Amino acid sequence: MTHEAARETARNSSFYRAMAILPRAQRDAMFEIYSFCRAVDDIADGEGTREEKTAALDLWRRDIRALYEGDHAGLAENLINALRDFSFEQDDFLAVIDGMQMDVDEHIVAPDAQTLDLYCDRVASAVGRLSVRVFGLPEQDGIDLAYHLGRALQLTNILRDVDEDAGLGRVYLPRELLSNAGIAEPTPETVAAIENLDPVCRPLLKQAETHFEKAAAIMSARPHAEIRAPMIMYLAYRAIWRRLDSRGFKAPRQKIATPKLAVLGAFLRYGIF
């Protein structure tokens, strides 16, 4: 996906509605972070051999390092202004790439809890650590918010997309929870065929709820201007969480979309006032 195509995709997402409320410099920086994330995600999920995808991700690693060394940044050229304005940590960009590499190296199937947490940190909380620098939170509050909100959002995504991920040959549900439910040798096919996934998914739903609550506590102590955009994302995904909680995980597991009224309500509350 080209840089312009990524920006166009952003305009059609709940991400756009959350970030459009920001001042110009912050909004532009967030779109560049989004474009970077889409680019490396498209590599991981796109066509090509494992070797070709690894080579493409290595190009991004090379250019991110060049960006910080003041050399020609190639693929990362569009991040120059954002880096100048918000002093992102190089390791957070590299962590996102490493998260994509986890999907490239092998289809993730029933990782242990520690591996799942590492994956969530790389593909979600690392993005949060980049984002909170744009939002202007104090460093430790920003790190803590990225930790909890990133995991809350990613776990919610995993629970929402269980069957879709299985169709792609992936199972992000942790091995320990599957084992506790009597599923000793999980495969995407066997997990998708399970009539009642409540014993596996409900504990993960509770973990996500705990992260949502801790993220909300951090945001409640910060000035309104610092938390407008993350609060909109929080409220939109909390609404998805509630729908998952209400629907449960028994077949047929109807697909849950982002509730438009929740996004609108969050925008009206945090985007205007």
Coordinates of N, CA and C in Angstrom, one line a residue, residues 75-176:
L75 N 12.2 4.5 2.8 CA 10.8 4.3 3.1 C 10.3 5.1 4.3
A76 N 11.2 5.5 5.2 CA 10.8 6.2 6.4 C 10.9 7.7 6.2
E77 N 11.1 8.2 5.0 CA 11.3 9.6 4.7 C 10.1 10.5 5.2
N78 N 8.9 9.9 5.1 CA 7.7 10.7 5.6 C 7.7 10.9 7.1
L79 N 8.5 10.2 7.8 CA 8.5 10.3 9.3 C 9.4 11.4 9.8
I80 N 10.2 12.1 8.9 CA 11.2 13.0 9.3 C 10.6 14.2 10.2
N81 N 9.6 14.8 9.7 CA 9.0 15.9 10.4 C 8.4 15.5 11.7
A82 N 7.7 14.4 11.7 CA 7.1 13.9 13.0 C 8.2 13.6 14.0
L83 N 9.2 13.0 13.6 CA 10.3 12.7 14.5 C 10.9 13.9 15.1
R84 N 11.1 14.9 14.2 CA 11.6 16.2 14.7 C 10.7 16.8 15.7
D85 N 9.4 16.7 15.5 CA 8.5 17.4 16.4 C 8.2 16.6 17.7
F86 N 8.3 15.3 17.7 CA 7.8 14.5 18.8 C 8.9 13.5 19.4
S87 N 10.1 13.5 18.9 CA 11.2 12.7 19.5 C 10.8 11.3 19.8
F88 N 10.3 10.6 18.9 CA 9.9 9.2 19.1 C 11.2 8.3 19.4
E89 N 10.9 7.2 20.1 CA 12.0 6.3 20.4 C 12.1 5.3 19.2
Q90 N 13.4 5.2 18.7 CA 13.6 4.3 17.6 C 13.2 2.9 17.9
D91 N 13.4 2.4 19.2 CA 13.0 1.1 19.5 C 11.5 0.8 19.4
D92 N 10.7 1.8 19.5 CA 9.3 1.5 19.3 C 8.9 1.2 17.9
F93 N 9.5 1.9 16.9 CA 9.3 1.6 15.5 C 9.8 0.2 15.2
L94 N 11.0 -0.1 15.7 CA 11.5 -1.5 15.5 C 10.7 -2.5 16.2
A95 N 10.1 -2.2 17.3 CA 9.3 -3.2 18.0 C 8.0 -3.6 17.1
V96 N 7.5 -2.5 16.5 CA 6.3 -2.8 15.6 C 6.7 -3.7 14.5
I97 N 7.9 -3.5 13.9 CA 8.3 -4.3 12.8 C 8.6 -5.7 13.3
D98 N 9.1 -5.9 14.5 CA 9.4 -7.2 15.1 C 8.0 -7.9 15.3
G99 N 7.0 -7.2 15.7 CA 5.7 -7.8 15.8 C 5.2 -8.4 14.5
M100 N 5.4 -7.6 13.4 CA 5.0 -8.1 12.1 C 5.9 -9.3 11.8
Q101 N 7.1 -9.3 12.2 CA 8.0 -10.4 11.9 C 7.5 -11.7 12.6
M102 N 6.9 -11.6 13.7 CA 6.4 -12.7 14.4 C 5.3 -13.4 13.6
D103 N 4.5 -12.6 12.9 CA 3.5 -13.2 12.0 C 4.1 -13.8 10.8
V104 N 5.2 -13.2 10.3 CA 5.8 -13.7 9.1 C 6.6 -15.0 9.4
D105 N 7.3 -15.1 10.5 CA 8.1 -16.3 10.8 C 7.3 -17.6 10.8
E106 N 6.1 -17.5 11.3 CA 5.2 -18.7 11.3 C 3.8 -18.2 11.7
H107 N 2.8 -18.9 11.2 CA 1.5 -18.6 11.7 C 1.4 -18.8 13.2
I108 N 1.0 -17.8 13.9 CA 0.9 -17.9 15.3 C -0.3 -18.8 15.7
V109 N -0.1 -19.9 16.3 CA -1.1 -20.8 16.7 C -1.0 -21.1 18.2
A110 N -1.9 -20.7 19.0 CA -1.9 -20.9 20.4 C -0.6 -20.6 21.1
P111 N -0.2 -19.4 21.1 CA 1.1 -19.0 21.8 C 0.9 -19.1 23.3
D112 N 2.0 -19.3 24.0 CA 1.9 -19.3 25.5 C 1.6 -17.8 25.9
A113 N 1.2 -17.7 27.1 CA 0.8 -16.3 27.6 C 1.9 -15.3 27.5
Q114 N 3.1 -15.7 27.7 CA 4.2 -14.7 27.6 C 4.5 -14.3 26.2
T115 N 4.4 -15.2 25.3 CA 4.5 -14.9 23.8 C 3.4 -14.0 23.4
L116 N 2.2 -14.3 23.8 CA 1.0 -13.4 23.4 C 1.2 -12.0 24.0
D117 N 1.7 -11.9 25.2 CA 1.9 -10.6 25.8 C 3.0 -9.8 25.0
L118 N 4.1 -10.5 24.6 CA 5.1 -9.9 23.8 C 4.5 -9.4 22.5
Y119 N 3.7 -10.2 21.9 CA 3.1 -9.9 20.6 C 2.2 -8.6 20.8
C120 N 1.4 -8.6 21.8 CA 0.5 -7.4 22.1 C 1.4 -6.2 22.3
D121 N 2.5 -6.3 23.0 CA 3.4 -5.2 23.3 C 3.9 -4.6 22.0
R122 N 4.3 -5.5 21.1 CA 4.9 -5.1 19.8 C 3.9 -4.5 18.8
V123 N 2.8 -5.1 18.7 CA 1.9 -4.6 17.6 C 0.9 -3.6 18.1
A124 N 0.8 -3.4 19.4 CA -0.2 -2.5 20.0 C 0.4 -1.5 20.9
S125 N 1.0 -1.9 22.0 CA 1.5 -1.0 23.0 C 2.7 -0.2 22.4
A126 N 3.5 -0.7 21.5 CA 4.6 0.0 20.9 C 4.0 1.2 20.1
V127 N 2.9 0.9 19.4 CA 2.2 2.0 18.7 C 1.7 3.0 19.7
G128 N 1.2 2.6 20.8 CA 0.8 3.5 21.8 C 1.9 4.3 22.4
R129 N 3.1 3.8 22.5 CA 4.2 4.6 23.0 C 4.6 5.6 22.0
L130 N 4.5 5.4 20.8 CA 4.7 6.4 19.8 C 3.6 7.5 19.9
S131 N 2.4 7.0 20.0 CA 1.2 7.9 20.0 C 1.2 8.9 21.2
V132 N 1.5 8.4 22.4 CA 1.4 9.2 23.5 C 2.4 10.4 23.5
R133 N 3.4 10.2 22.8 CA 4.4 11.4 22.6 C 3.7 12.5 21.8
V134 N 2.9 12.1 20.8 CA 2.1 13.1 20.1 C 1.1 13.7 20.9
F135 N 0.4 13.0 21.8 CA -0.7 13.5 22.6 C -0.2 14.4 23.7
G136 N 1.1 14.3 24.1 CA 1.7 15.2 25.0 C 1.6 14.7 26.5
L137 N 1.4 13.5 26.7 CA 1.3 13.0 28.1 C 2.7 13.0 28.7
P138 N 2.8 13.2 30.0 CA 4.1 13.0 30.7 C 4.6 11.6 30.4
E139 N 5.9 11.4 30.4 CA 6.5 10.2 29.9 C 6.0 8.9 30.6
Q140 N 6.0 8.9 32.0 CA 5.6 7.6 32.6 C 4.1 7.4 32.5
D141 N 3.3 8.4 32.6 CA 1.9 8.2 32.3 C 1.6 7.7 30.9
G142 N 2.4 8.3 30.0 CA 2.2 7.8 28.6 C 2.6 6.4 28.4
I143 N 3.7 6.0 29.0 CA 4.2 4.6 28.9 C 3.1 3.7 29.5
D144 N 2.6 4.1 30.7 CA 1.6 3.2 31.4 C 0.3 3.1 30.6
L145 N -0.1 4.3 30.0 CA -1.3 4.3 29.2 C -1.1 3.4 28.0
A146 N 0.0 3.5 27.3 CA 0.3 2.7 26.1 C 0.3 1.2 26.5
Y147 N 0.8 0.9 27.6 CA 0.8 -0.5 28.1 C -0.6 -1.1 28.2
H148 N -1.4 -0.4 29.0 CA -2.7 -0.9 29.3 C -3.7 -0.7 28.1
L149 N -3.8 0.4 27.5 CA -4.7 0.6 26.4 C -4.3 -0.2 25.2
G150 N -3.0 -0.3 24.9 CA -2.6 -1.2 23.8 C -3.0 -2.6 24.0
R151 N -2.8 -3.1 25.2 CA -3.2 -4.5 25.4 C -4.8 -4.7 25.4
A152 N -5.5 -3.7 26.0 CA -6.9 -3.8 26.0 C -7.5 -3.8 24.5
L153 N -6.9 -3.0 23.7 CA -7.4 -2.9 22.3 C -7.0 -4.2 21.6
Q154 N -5.8 -4.7 21.7 CA -5.4 -5.9 21.0 C -6.1 -7.1 21.4
L155 N -6.3 -7.3 22.7 CA -7.0 -8.4 23.2 C -8.5 -8.4 22.7
T156 N -9.1 -7.2 22.7 CA -10.4 -7.1 22.2 C -10.4 -7.5 20.7
N157 N -9.5 -7.0 19.9 CA -9.4 -7.4 18.5 C -9.3 -9.0 18.4
I158 N -8.4 -9.6 19.2 CA -8.2 -11.0 19.1 C -9.5 -11.7 19.4
L159 N -10.3 -11.3 20.4 CA -11.5 -11.9 20.8 C -12.6 -11.7 19.7
R160 N -12.6 -10.5 19.1 CA -13.6 -10.2 18.1 C -13.3 -11.1 16.8
D161 N -12.0 -11.4 16.5 CA -11.6 -12.0 15.2 C -11.2 -13.4 15.3
V162 N -11.7 -14.1 16.4 CA -11.2 -15.5 16.6 C -11.5 -16.4 15.3
D163 N -12.7 -16.3 14.8 CA -13.0 -17.2 13.6 C -12.3 -16.7 12.3
E164 N -12.3 -15.4 12.2 CA -11.6 -14.8 11.0 C -10.1 -15.2 11.0
D165 N -9.5 -15.0 12.2 CA -8.0 -15.4 12.3 C -7.8 -16.9 12.0
A166 N -8.7 -17.7 12.5 CA -8.6 -19.2 12.3 C -8.7 -19.4 10.8
G167 N -9.5 -18.7 10.0 CA -9.6 -18.9 8.6 C -8.3 -18.5 7.9
L168 N -7.4 -17.7 8.6 CA -6.1 -17.3 8.0 C -5.0 -18.2 8.6
G169 N -5.4 -19.2 9.3 CA -4.4 -20.1 9.8 C -3.8 -19.7 11.1
R170 N -4.4 -18.8 11.9 CA -3.9 -18.2 13.1 C -4.8 -18.4 14.3
V171 N -4.2 -18.7 15.4 CA -5.0 -18.7 16.7 C -4.2 -17.9 17.7
Y172 N -4.7 -16.8 18.1 CA -4.0 -16.0 19.1 C -4.4 -16.2 20.5
L173 N -5.4 -17.1 20.7 CA -5.8 -17.5 22.1 C -4.7 -18.2 22.7
P174 N -4.4 -17.9 24.0 CA -3.2 -18.5 24.6 C -3.4 -20.0 24.9
R175 N -2.3 -20.7 24.8 CA -2.2 -22.1 25.0 C -2.7 -22.6 26.3
E176 N -2.4 -21.8 27.4 CA -2.8 -22.2 28.7 C -4.3 -22.2 28.9

